[in-house]
Amino acid sequence: MLELSRLHRRFAGFQALDDVSLDIAPGEFLALLGPSGSGKTTLLRILAGLDYPDSGSVLRNGDDFLATPARERRIGMVFQHYALFRHLTVIENIAFGLRVRPWRSRPSRSEIRARVDRLLRRVQLDGLGTRYPTQLSGGQRQRVALARALAVEPDMLLLDEPFGALDAQVRVALRRWLRELHEELGLTSIFVTHDQEEALELADRVAVMNKGRIEQVGPPEVIYQQPATPFVCEFIGKVNRFSVRRHAGGFAAAGWMPEGDPWQGRFTEAVAYVRPEQLRLATPSSLPAWQAHLRHIYLAGGVAHLDLHVASLDLALEADVASEDLSRFGLQLGMELRVAPRSVVMFPLDGKGEPLSEERWIWHARSPVPA
Amino acid sequence: MNARKHSRRVAWPRRMVHLILIVLALVFLTLFLLLPLATVFVEAFRQGIGPYLEAIKEPEALSAIQLTLLVAAIAVPMNVVFGVAAAWAMTRFEFRGKALLGAFIDLPFSVSPVVSGLVYVLLFGAQGWFGPWLDHHGIKIIFAVPGLVLATMFVTLPFVARELIPLMQSQGSEEEEAARVLGASGWQMFFRVTLPNIRWALLYGVLLCNARAMGEFGAVSVVSGHIRGLTTTMPLEVEMRYNEYEYVGAFAVASLLALLALVTLAVKTLLEWRYGDEIAAHAPGGH
């Protein structure tokens, strides 16, 4: 168990970590997700022993992890641009961590050789051991970097944007492979990414970071379905944003009304988020809905993205439907639709117009009728 | 192949421009580089090989050669240490006054060597700031070997650092960080990762530094005192002989210095030819 508590790190004129606390369970696959400058890489570097927080503590099983020198942390790290030693062959790169050990704990030459061979097979690079990093493709370099990190038999694997420099196709293949490897080896893996799709697909838990703070930690489906803050709503997946105002004992936005008021009249305005797939397009006239104009249809394989305009709110909405639904609903450019959200996340605004995350209200339509 | 095929197709006005530029460069090189270099050897051997060897074997010449080698043998390693340390500090750390350090490293390039020599006289000379203290303790710097070493170090200070800084900047510190996470100690990181990555630039810097250290005249001339057989380096010996109308002797010693330049050039070319691939692989952006 790794316990990070109240970490602060400030660089010249820029707060990289602002009161970050996080528990990491052994064997879990954790993603640190956030835009650039959100502090995710700083957090990873602190765990690697390449940087230190200004204040706060990191404990591993109760011991001070920060006081442990980098070489004793039992950590393997894969750098963003792999940082392979360019003057060494693949074999020498992988063996590096074993060869620099003090002679007492250094395996024998033949043992090192055997371990490197095993790793080469594991990362599917047999036969490429005598190549230099410049003679490898991006995906191969990444696997060498991984083998090099695994050679020291770490307890924890840290990966900094592990797929950032790869082609889209290689990326998807490699991340499935990495997930399998993680399960096989039973390591604790922590990876940094700005790609939410990657984080949601790969990780057991995702920590969403913004401006040096952790906005939300949780399993991918919780992060996606129950975003804790407006930032998480907007950063994860696609989302439509609109505002609702107090109206007749509840809240409303141009004719559409979610039932109830959990805030019991304390707030008059809230910011609301609805995901494109949570919009009902052919709402029965018995239910409140918006009149929307279908402006564009973007067909992307199995999914169709609809560009709608709600005149009463002067709001552009994006709705996603399965491609085959286009004909099922007889959707055509220029037609008018009755559109209503099926599920909305709302945050009330305080007196200064700031959204209050702790007062989040997740509303679901009472009787889910199929779209 | 391609280039030749291409040049055949080039229209004649462009071909004329090519030709003019090439001829111009060759004429310039011949007039200002090859001719003077040849003159050195022609003058040195004007009276045959016997007098040439005699001129070199004179005790003053031998002691000048010895002194030059000694000064270089001290100044060059010191500058390697300083150059690597300065390049490391400049490229791996953020600190106040970094820009100032950069400017100071370049200072010897912009200051006249005579001035840098004079500075040492002002500091360590008999009437200088530390002169009386040094005199009291029986330490001689000016008009002695330590002064020569100091002056040489001053003028050659930028060579190693200036070669390394741009390279280390472009290489970044990721590989060094990888080494640290893999458990390397500071020294292991330096000798196994940093040094191999900068070795060619370092060697190049050492070659240039050495050539300058052995050939330096101005700064050394000020602090030397021109005591023959004691504080006279090769360039100073050349000047003294020349002023005494000993042309064969002057050019004989000068030919040795010219030879040094040629050897430096040859070694550099050889390295580039022999390890061309590796040097290219180490060039910025080559990974």
mmCIF file of N, CA and C in Angstrom, chain A residues 45-84:
data_model
loop_
_atom_site.group_PDB
_atom_site.id
_atom_site.type_symbol
_atom_site.label_atom_id
_atom_site.label_comp_id
_atom_site.label_asym_id
_atom_site.label_seq_id
_atom_site.Cartn_x
_atom_site.Cartn_y
_atom_site.Cartn_z
ATOM 1 N N ARG A 45 7.124 11.599 -11.170
ATOM 2 C CA ARG A 45 8.555 11.807 -10.935
ATOM 3 C C ARG A 45 8.881 11.764 -9.436
ATOM 4 N N ILE A 46 7.944 12.200 -8.624
ATOM 5 C CA ILE A 46 8.157 12.128 -7.177
ATOM 6 C C ILE A 46 8.195 10.666 -6.736
ATOM 7 N N LEU A 47 7.303 9.863 -7.281
ATOM 8 C CA LEU A 47 7.312 8.441 -6.941
ATOM 9 C C LEU A 47 8.592 7.769 -7.426
ATOM 10 N N ALA A 48 9.124 8.242 -8.561
ATOM 11 C CA ALA A 48 10.338 7.644 -9.126
ATOM 12 C C ALA A 48 11.594 8.096 -8.392
ATOM 13 N N GLY A 49 11.481 9.129 -7.561
ATOM 14 C CA GLY A 49 12.664 9.639 -6.877
ATOM 15 C C GLY A 49 13.446 10.627 -7.714
ATOM 16 N N LEU A 50 12.828 11.148 -8.788
ATOM 17 C CA LEU A 50 13.498 12.128 -9.638
ATOM 18 C C LEU A 50 13.146 13.549 -9.217
ATOM 19 N N ASP A 51 12.178 13.677 -8.327
ATOM 20 C CA ASP A 51 11.786 14.994 -7.831
ATOM 21 C C ASP A 51 11.276 14.798 -6.406
ATOM 22 N N TYR A 52 11.229 15.863 -5.659
ATOM 23 C CA TYR A 52 10.764 15.770 -4.282
ATOM 24 C C TYR A 52 9.718 16.831 -4.008
ATOM 25 N N PRO A 53 8.697 16.515 -3.202
ATOM 26 C CA PRO A 53 7.671 17.518 -2.899
ATOM 27 C C PRO A 53 8.208 18.547 -1.910
ATOM 28 N N ASP A 54 7.622 19.740 -1.930
ATOM 29 C CA ASP A 54 7.994 20.768 -0.953
ATOM 30 C C ASP A 54 7.465 20.393 0.415
ATOM 31 N N SER A 55 6.286 19.764 0.424
ATOM 32 C CA SER A 55 5.745 19.274 1.692
ATOM 33 C C SER A 55 4.826 18.097 1.401
ATOM 34 N N GLY A 56 4.478 17.391 2.456
ATOM 35 C CA GLY A 56 3.654 16.199 2.284
ATOM 36 C C GLY A 56 4.496 14.947 2.438
ATOM 37 N N SER A 57 3.809 13.789 2.464
ATOM 38 C CA SER A 57 4.569 12.565 2.697
ATOM 39 C C SER A 57 4.081 11.439 1.787
ATOM 40 N N VAL A 58 4.973 10.507 1.558
ATOM 41 C CA VAL A 58 4.625 9.283 0.839
ATOM 42 C C VAL A 58 5.081 8.121 1.708
ATOM 43 N N LEU A 59 4.149 7.257 2.080
ATOM 44 C CA LEU A 59 4.501 6.100 2.902
ATOM 45 C C LEU A 59 4.261 4.833 2.106
ATOM 46 N N ARG A 60 5.207 3.872 2.214
ATOM 47 C CA ARG A 60 4.942 2.558 1.639
ATOM 48 C C ARG A 60 4.926 1.569 2.788
ATOM 49 N N ASN A 61 3.799 0.944 2.991
ATOM 50 C CA ASN A 61 3.603 0.035 4.122
ATOM 51 C C ASN A 61 4.088 0.683 5.419
ATOM 52 N N GLY A 62 3.816 1.978 5.539
ATOM 53 C CA GLY A 62 4.169 2.672 6.768
ATOM 54 C C GLY A 62 5.558 3.274 6.789
ATOM 55 N N ASP A 63 6.435 2.895 5.830
ATOM 56 C CA ASP A 63 7.799 3.451 5.809
ATOM 57 C C ASP A 63 7.853 4.686 4.926
ATOM 58 N N ASP A 64 8.743 5.608 5.295
ATOM 59 C CA ASP A 64 8.900 6.840 4.532
ATOM 60 C C ASP A 64 9.516 6.516 3.175
ATOM 61 N N PHE A 65 8.693 6.625 2.141
ATOM 62 C CA PHE A 65 9.133 6.279 0.792
ATOM 63 C C PHE A 65 10.054 7.351 0.223
ATOM 64 N N LEU A 66 9.815 8.613 0.607
ATOM 65 C CA LEU A 66 10.606 9.721 0.053
ATOM 66 C C LEU A 66 12.050 9.670 0.536
ATOM 67 N N ALA A 67 12.275 9.081 1.727
ATOM 68 C CA ALA A 67 13.635 9.002 2.253
ATOM 69 C C ALA A 67 14.408 7.843 1.603
ATOM 70 N N THR A 68 13.686 6.985 0.886
ATOM 71 C CA THR A 68 14.349 5.873 0.206
ATOM 72 C C THR A 68 14.983 6.382 -1.083
ATOM 73 N N PRO A 69 16.294 6.160 -1.277
ATOM 74 C CA PRO A 69 16.902 6.623 -2.519
ATOM 75 C C PRO A 69 16.306 5.899 -3.732
ATOM 76 N N ALA A 70 16.355 6.587 -4.873
ATOM 77 C CA ALA A 70 15.728 6.063 -6.094
ATOM 78 C C ALA A 70 16.102 4.608 -6.339
ATOM 79 N N ARG A 71 17.385 4.267 -6.077
ATOM 80 C CA ARG A 71 17.844 2.930 -6.436
ATOM 81 C C ARG A 71 17.299 1.848 -5.526
ATOM 82 N N GLU A 72 16.745 2.245 -4.386
ATOM 83 C CA GLU A 72 16.200 1.229 -3.478
ATOM 84 C C GLU A 72 14.677 1.191 -3.478
ATOM 85 N N ARG A 73 14.067 1.892 -4.405
ATOM 86 C CA ARG A 73 12.607 1.969 -4.380
ATOM 87 C C ARG A 73 11.930 0.803 -5.087
ATOM 88 N N ARG A 74 12.694 -0.012 -5.768
ATOM 89 C CA ARG A 74 12.142 -1.138 -6.536
ATOM 90 C C ARG A 74 11.078 -0.648 -7.518
ATOM 91 N N ILE A 75 11.534 0.258 -8.358
ATOM 92 C CA ILE A 75 10.639 0.881 -9.312
ATOM 93 C C ILE A 75 11.175 0.684 -10.718
ATOM 94 N N GLY A 76 10.286 0.433 -11.652
ATOM 95 C CA GLY A 76 10.672 0.432 -13.061
ATOM 96 C C GLY A 76 9.954 1.594 -13.708
ATOM 97 N N MET A 77 10.683 2.345 -14.539
ATOM 98 C CA MET A 77 10.027 3.495 -15.156
ATOM 99 C C MET A 77 10.215 3.463 -16.667
ATOM 100 N N VAL A 78 9.125 3.754 -17.372
ATOM 101 C CA VAL A 78 9.195 3.900 -18.822
ATOM 102 C C VAL A 78 8.968 5.376 -19.123
ATOM 103 N N PHE A 79 9.973 5.993 -19.739
ATOM 104 C CA PHE A 79 9.904 7.430 -19.982
ATOM 105 C C PHE A 79 9.108 7.734 -21.246
ATOM 106 N N GLN A 80 8.651 8.965 -21.309
ATOM 107 C CA GLN A 80 7.801 9.374 -22.415
ATOM 108 C C GLN A 80 8.460 9.122 -23.775
ATOM 109 N N HIS A 81 9.724 9.519 -23.889
ATOM 110 C CA HIS A 81 10.425 9.270 -25.151
ATOM 111 C C HIS A 81 11.382 8.092 -25.000
ATOM 112 N N TYR A 82 11.070 7.231 -24.066
ATOM 113 C CA TYR A 82 11.750 5.964 -23.789
ATOM 114 C C TYR A 82 13.113 6.114 -23.129
ATOM 115 N N ALA A 83 13.862 7.194 -23.516
ATOM 116 C CA ALA A 83 15.171 7.432 -22.890
ATOM 117 C C ALA A 83 16.053 6.193 -22.929
ATOM 118 N N LEU A 84 16.048 5.491 -24.039
ATOM 119 C CA LEU A 84 16.969 4.358 -24.180
ATOM 120 C C LEU A 84 18.388 4.897 -24.282
#
